[in-house]
């Protein structure tokens, strides 16, 4: 599903590489934590998968896309196969919950009858049945993140990228969000989550890929956040 082959990324304005000789393979259906201190390269890693950046060296493959070398006109297709969730939710504040989710389908040209059918289904999946007509600012942080996850997932992407999705949430709410991401993972969706959250990584015991100054320093099948290395 994801393959980075000896990927290095050096930003123009920077002297040290943001990523250096990174090789990582993620199979379809895996759940992977990407951890590391601030500045270790996690966001760069995610941006390379979305073709928001191109590598200085090496190859990036996502599903059947040769991401670094594909034609620019095909990039929207790549991005349609990847759902994204962020720390700050990024909802549209002038639209209701249902409209936020529907919008993700409208922009890719889904017909109205499909949208009317699938939006309530995905809101139920994320536990927001009954909140369809609320505005985002009427919801708790955890609920707003559920809307963001519904929006990311409604198009049934092959993969979900989550960048610190629990970063603004209290521990109990964070655990609820992790249960939801696990549920999405069980549908066969590959989940890659960048996080600083020790307790979540330790409680999930999933694969952990750790970056340090742009290098992969650890790749454990059932990892913990890992103090005392
Ligand atoms: P993380 O997500 O783990 O905090 P980043 O991928 O954001 O790490 O950053 C890795 C390194 O690349 C850092 O040294 C950061 O300052 C640098 N960096 C990130 N984005 C840019 C950019 N657009 N231009 C220049 N340097 C950048
Ligand atoms: P939490 O305790 O999970 O942080 P809140 O106390 O913020 O959540 O909200 C509890 C419930 O009240 C939620 O279901 C939310 O949708 C609803 N709610 C919160 N603020 C408003 C509001 N301004 N208008 C309508 N409903 C709200």
GROMACS .gro file of C-alpha atoms and ligand atoms in nm:
model
  283
    1UNK     CA    1   0.000   0.000   0.000
    2UNK     CA    2   0.287   0.235   0.089
    3UNK     CA    3   0.650   0.192  -0.008
    4UNK     CA    4   0.930   0.439   0.043
    5UNK     CA    5   1.259   0.331  -0.110
    6UNK     CA    6   1.570   0.508   0.017
    7UNK     CA    7   1.391   0.837   0.035
    8UNK     CA    8   1.573   1.156   0.125
    9UNK     CA    9   1.418   1.500   0.142
   10UNK     CA   10   1.622   1.817   0.172
   11UNK     CA   11   1.419   2.137   0.179
   12UNK     CA   12   1.573   2.421  -0.019
   13UNK     CA   13   1.603   2.649   0.283
   14UNK     CA   14   1.750   2.387   0.511
   15UNK     CA   15   2.092   2.232   0.558
   16UNK     CA   16   2.008   1.901   0.719
   17UNK     CA   17   1.779   1.652   0.547
   18UNK     CA   18   1.421   1.633   0.679
   19UNK     CA   19   1.430   1.265   0.580
   20UNK     CA   20   1.743   1.065   0.512
   21UNK     CA   21   1.754   0.729   0.336
   22UNK     CA   22   1.412   0.622   0.463
   23UNK     CA   23   1.282   0.284   0.348
   24UNK     CA   24   0.945   0.175   0.486
   25UNK     CA   25   0.682  -0.063   0.354
   26UNK     CA   26   0.323  -0.073   0.482
   27UNK     CA   27   0.085  -0.346   0.367
   28UNK     CA   28  -0.282  -0.306   0.292
   29UNK     CA   29  -0.484  -0.314   0.612
   30UNK     CA   30  -0.199  -0.236   0.851
   31UNK     CA   31  -0.224   0.010   1.139
   32UNK     CA   32   0.102   0.198   1.187
   33UNK     CA   33   0.213   0.467   1.430
   34UNK     CA   34   0.473   0.712   1.304
   35UNK     CA   35   0.646   0.860   1.608
   36UNK     CA   36   0.940   1.085   1.683
   37UNK     CA   37   1.021   1.421   1.835
   38UNK     CA   38   0.910   1.744   1.676
   39UNK     CA   39   1.123   1.803   1.366
   40UNK     CA   40   1.200   1.432   1.318
   41UNK     CA   41   1.030   1.425   0.977
   42UNK     CA   42   0.680   1.285   1.042
   43UNK     CA   43   0.492   1.556   0.854
   44UNK     CA   44   0.738   1.542   0.567
   45UNK     CA   45   0.675   1.168   0.545
   46UNK     CA   46   0.298   1.225   0.523
   47UNK     CA   47   0.335   1.510   0.273
   48UNK     CA   48   0.542   1.290   0.042
   49UNK     CA   49   0.258   1.034   0.033
   50UNK     CA   50   0.014   1.307  -0.074
   51UNK     CA   51   0.256   1.455  -0.326
   52UNK     CA   52   0.253   1.782  -0.137
   53UNK     CA   53   0.630   1.747  -0.152
   54UNK     CA   54   0.855   1.544  -0.380
   55UNK     CA   55   1.160   1.355  -0.253
   56UNK     CA   56   1.509   1.480  -0.328
   57UNK     CA   57   1.612   1.116  -0.374
   58UNK     CA   58   1.439   0.780  -0.378
   59UNK     CA   59   1.098   0.647  -0.473
   60UNK     CA   60   0.754   0.677  -0.315
   61UNK     CA   61   0.473   0.436  -0.401
   62UNK     CA   62   0.114   0.458  -0.276
   63UNK     CA   63  -0.125   0.188  -0.399
   64UNK     CA   64  -0.045   0.176  -0.771
   65UNK     CA   65   0.086   0.531  -0.790
   66UNK     CA   66   0.454   0.612  -0.846
   67UNK     CA   67   0.395   0.926  -0.643
   68UNK     CA   68   0.716   1.118  -0.703
   69UNK     CA   69   0.710   1.073  -1.080
   70UNK     CA   70   0.342   1.063  -1.176
   71UNK     CA   71   0.197   1.334  -1.395
   72UNK     CA   72   0.058   1.630  -1.207
   73UNK     CA   73  -0.285   1.585  -1.362
   74UNK     CA   74  -0.316   1.246  -1.187
   75UNK     CA   75  -0.244   1.385  -0.839
   76UNK     CA   76  -0.614   1.446  -0.759
   77UNK     CA   77  -0.679   1.075  -0.815
   78UNK     CA   78  -0.403   0.987  -0.573
   79UNK     CA   79  -0.544   1.223  -0.311
   80UNK     CA   80  -0.893   1.080  -0.352
   81UNK     CA   81  -0.761   0.744  -0.240
   82UNK     CA   82  -0.617   0.894   0.082
   83UNK     CA   83  -0.831   1.027   0.366
   84UNK     CA   84  -0.668   1.285   0.593
   85UNK     CA   85  -0.736   1.381   0.954
   86UNK     CA   86  -0.555   1.656   1.144
   87UNK     CA   87  -0.506   1.776   1.500
   88UNK     CA   88  -0.713   2.090   1.439
   89UNK     CA   89  -1.008   1.909   1.270
   90UNK     CA   90  -1.026   2.157   0.978
   91UNK     CA   91  -1.404   2.158   0.948
   92UNK     CA   92  -1.599   2.415   0.751
   93UNK     CA   93  -1.757   2.627   1.023
   94UNK     CA   94  -2.038   2.769   0.813
   95UNK     CA   95  -2.166   2.421   0.723
   96UNK     CA   96  -2.352   2.166   0.932
   97UNK     CA   97  -2.204   1.829   1.024
   98UNK     CA   98  -2.387   1.659   0.738
   99UNK     CA   99  -2.287   1.933   0.494
  100UNK     CA  100  -1.922   1.900   0.593
  101UNK     CA  101  -1.931   1.531   0.509
  102UNK     CA  102  -2.141   1.578   0.196
  103UNK     CA  103  -1.902   1.843   0.067
  104UNK     CA  104  -1.622   1.585   0.042
  105UNK     CA  105  -1.843   1.392  -0.199
  106UNK     CA  106  -1.974   1.692  -0.392
  107UNK     CA  107  -1.623   1.807  -0.483
  108UNK     CA  108  -1.551   1.472  -0.646
  109UNK     CA  109  -1.877   1.480  -0.838
  110UNK     CA  110  -2.081   1.212  -0.658
  111UNK     CA  111  -2.450   1.220  -0.750
  112UNK     CA  112  -2.702   1.367  -0.504
  113UNK     CA  113  -2.883   1.038  -0.441
  114UNK     CA  114  -2.554   0.870  -0.342
  115UNK     CA  115  -2.469   1.156  -0.108
  116UNK     CA  116  -2.813   1.141   0.056
  117UNK     CA  117  -2.763   0.771   0.120
  118UNK     CA  118  -2.402   0.753   0.239
  119UNK     CA  119  -2.377   1.061   0.463
  120UNK     CA  120  -2.618   0.923   0.729
  121UNK     CA  121  -2.445   0.584   0.707
  122UNK     CA  122  -2.102   0.726   0.781
  123UNK     CA  123  -2.237   0.955   1.055
  124UNK     CA  124  -2.378   0.646   1.221
  125UNK     CA  125  -2.047   0.463   1.180
  126UNK     CA  126  -1.867   0.740   1.371
  127UNK     CA  127  -2.137   0.767   1.638
  128UNK     CA  128  -2.287   1.100   1.533
  129UNK     CA  129  -2.636   0.993   1.438
  130UNK     CA  130  -2.864   1.268   1.563
  131UNK     CA  131  -2.602   1.542   1.518
  132UNK     CA  132  -2.628   1.581   1.140
  133UNK     CA  133  -2.784   1.927   1.156
  134UNK     CA  134  -2.552   2.069   1.424
  135UNK     CA  135  -2.288   2.328   1.346
  136UNK     CA  136  -1.926   2.234   1.429
  137UNK     CA  137  -1.900   2.496   1.706
  138UNK     CA  138  -2.191   2.326   1.885
  139UNK     CA  139  -1.990   2.008   1.921
  140UNK     CA  140  -1.724   1.895   2.166
  141UNK     CA  141  -1.369   1.850   2.036
  142UNK     CA  142  -1.411   1.474   2.022
  143UNK     CA  143  -1.729   1.511   1.822
  144UNK     CA  144  -1.562   1.752   1.581
  145UNK     CA  145  -1.286   1.500   1.525
  146UNK     CA  146  -1.552   1.235   1.453
  147UNK     CA  147  -1.695   1.464   1.186
  148UNK     CA  148  -1.346   1.503   1.038
  149UNK     CA  149  -1.301   1.125   1.038
  150UNK     CA  150  -1.643   1.076   0.877
  151UNK     CA  151  -1.548   1.325   0.607
  152UNK     CA  152  -1.211   1.154   0.551
  153UNK     CA  153  -1.370   0.810   0.533
  154UNK     CA  154  -1.697   0.871   0.347
  155UNK     CA  155  -1.533   0.815   0.011
  156UNK     CA  156  -1.393   0.479   0.137
  157UNK     CA  157  -1.028   0.567   0.078
  158UNK     CA  158  -0.767   0.293   0.065
  159UNK     CA  159  -0.576   0.466   0.337
  160UNK     CA  160  -0.628   0.707   0.624
  161UNK     CA  161  -0.346   0.943   0.725
  162UNK     CA  162  -0.390   1.098   1.066
  163UNK     CA  163  -0.153   1.372   1.182
  164UNK     CA  164  -0.175   1.404   1.564
  165UNK     CA  165  -0.552   1.339   1.557
  166UNK     CA  166  -0.572   1.331   1.938
  167UNK     CA  167  -0.343   1.628   1.995
  168UNK     CA  168  -0.627   1.859   2.105
  169UNK     CA  169  -0.831   1.601   2.298
  170UNK     CA  170  -0.837   1.485   2.659
  171UNK     CA  171  -0.722   1.126   2.733
  172UNK     CA  172  -1.069   0.967   2.748
  173UNK     CA  173  -1.184   1.135   2.428
  174UNK     CA  174  -0.856   1.033   2.265
  175UNK     CA  175  -0.922   0.669   2.351
  176UNK     CA  176  -1.268   0.695   2.192
  177UNK     CA  177  -1.113   0.835   1.875
  178UNK     CA  178  -0.864   0.547   1.871
  179UNK     CA  179  -1.151   0.296   1.895
  180UNK     CA  180  -1.303   0.464   1.594
  181UNK     CA  181  -0.977   0.451   1.398
  182UNK     CA  182  -0.949   0.081   1.490
  183UNK     CA  183  -1.301   0.025   1.359
  184UNK     CA  184  -1.209   0.195   1.034
  185UNK     CA  185  -0.891  -0.013   1.016
  186UNK     CA  186  -1.099  -0.330   1.057
  187UNK     CA  187  -1.288  -0.244   0.737
  188UNK     CA  188  -0.957  -0.304   0.557
  189UNK     CA  189  -0.845   0.060   0.545
  190UNK     CA  190  -0.474   0.112   0.602
  191UNK     CA  191  -0.418   0.361   0.885
  192UNK     CA  192  -0.099   0.562   0.932
  193UNK     CA  193  -0.101   0.789   1.234
  194UNK     CA  194   0.169   1.038   1.333
  195UNK     CA  195   0.161   1.102   1.706
  196UNK     CA  196   0.343   1.216   2.019
  197UNK     CA  197   0.092   1.048   2.246
  198UNK     CA  198   0.279   0.789   2.453
  199UNK     CA  199  -0.022   0.645   2.631
  200UNK     CA  200  -0.211   0.582   2.310
  201UNK     CA  201   0.081   0.411   2.140
  202UNK     CA  202   0.143   0.201   2.450
  203UNK     CA  203  -0.221   0.098   2.486
  204UNK     CA  204  -0.267  -0.004   2.122
  205UNK     CA  205   0.043  -0.223   2.072
  206UNK     CA  206   0.048  -0.173   1.698
  207UNK     CA  207   0.340  -0.134   1.460
  208UNK     CA  208   0.563   0.161   1.550
  209UNK     CA  209   0.798   0.333   1.306
  210UNK     CA  210   1.017   0.585   1.487
  211UNK     CA  211   1.199   0.871   1.317
  212UNK     CA  212   1.489   1.062   1.467
  213UNK     CA  213   1.639   1.354   1.275
  214UNK     CA  214   1.493   1.215   0.954
  215UNK     CA  215   1.613   0.857   0.992
  216UNK     CA  216   1.414   0.547   1.077
  217UNK     CA  217   1.562   0.434   1.408
  218UNK     CA  218   1.303   0.171   1.496
  219UNK     CA  219   1.033  -0.039   1.330
  220UNK     CA  220   0.858  -0.269   1.579
  221UNK     CA  221   0.565  -0.493   1.490
  222UNK     CA  222   0.397  -0.446   1.829
  223UNK     CA  223   0.568  -0.145   1.968
  224UNK     CA  224   0.544   0.088   2.262
  225UNK     CA  225   0.640   0.455   2.258
  226UNK     CA  226   0.971   0.338   2.393
  227UNK     CA  227   1.143   0.510   2.677
  228UNK     CA  228   1.467   0.350   2.789
  229UNK     CA  229   1.595   0.260   2.447
  230LIG     P1  230   0.775   1.663   1.233
  230LIG     O1  231   0.646   1.650   1.160
  230LIG     O2  232   0.826   1.532   1.288
  230LIG     O3  233   0.775   1.772   1.336
  230LIG     P2  234   0.876   1.785   0.988
  230LIG     O4  235   0.866   1.690   0.876
  230LIG     O5  236   0.775   1.894   0.999
  230LIG     O6  237   0.887   1.703   1.125
  230LIG     O7  238   1.019   1.856   0.984
  230LIG     C1  239   1.141   1.787   0.960
  230LIG     C2  240   1.250   1.890   0.938
  230LIG     O8  241   1.227   1.957   0.816
  230LIG     C3  242   1.257   1.998   1.045
  230LIG     O9  243   1.392   2.031   1.062
  230LIG     C4  244   1.181   2.111   0.983
  230LIG    O10  245   1.227   2.234   1.033
  230LIG     C5  246   1.214   2.097   0.836
  230LIG     N1  247   1.105   2.145   0.749
  230LIG     C6  248   0.977   2.100   0.746
  230LIG     N2  249   0.906   2.162   0.651
  230LIG     C7  250   0.990   2.249   0.593
  230LIG     C8  251   0.976   2.343   0.484
  230LIG     N3  252   0.861   2.359   0.419
  230LIG     N4  253   1.086   2.416   0.450
  230LIG     C9  254   1.203   2.401   0.515
  230LIG     N5  255   1.223   2.314   0.616
  230LIG    C10  256   1.118   2.239   0.654
  231LIG     P1  257  -1.760   1.709   2.614
  231LIG     O1  258  -1.799   1.699   2.758
  231LIG     O2  259  -1.758   1.579   2.541
  231LIG     O3  260  -1.639   1.794   2.589
  231LIG     P2  261  -1.951   1.922   2.575
  231LIG     O4  262  -1.973   1.933   2.720
  231LIG     O5  263  -1.882   2.029   2.500
  231LIG     O6  264  -1.879   1.784   2.540
  231LIG     O7  265  -2.088   1.892   2.503
  231LIG     C1  266  -2.173   1.789   2.548
  231LIG     C2  267  -2.288   1.775   2.447
  231LIG     O8  268  -2.357   1.902   2.431
  231LIG     C3  269  -2.237   1.737   2.312
  231LIG     O9  270  -2.319   1.633   2.264
  231LIG     C4  271  -2.252   1.860   2.224
  231LIG    O10  272  -2.294   1.824   2.096
  231LIG     C5  273  -2.359   1.939   2.294
  231LIG     N1  274  -2.327   2.084   2.289
  231LIG     C6  275  -2.217   2.147   2.338
  231LIG     N2  276  -2.222   2.279   2.316
  231LIG     C7  277  -2.338   2.303   2.249
  231LIG     C8  278  -2.402   2.420   2.196
  231LIG     N3  279  -2.346   2.541   2.206
  231LIG     N4  280  -2.518   2.406   2.133
  231LIG     C9  281  -2.575   2.283   2.120
  231LIG     N5  282  -2.521   2.169   2.169
  231LIG    C10  283  -2.405   2.177   2.231
   0.00000   0.00000   0.00000
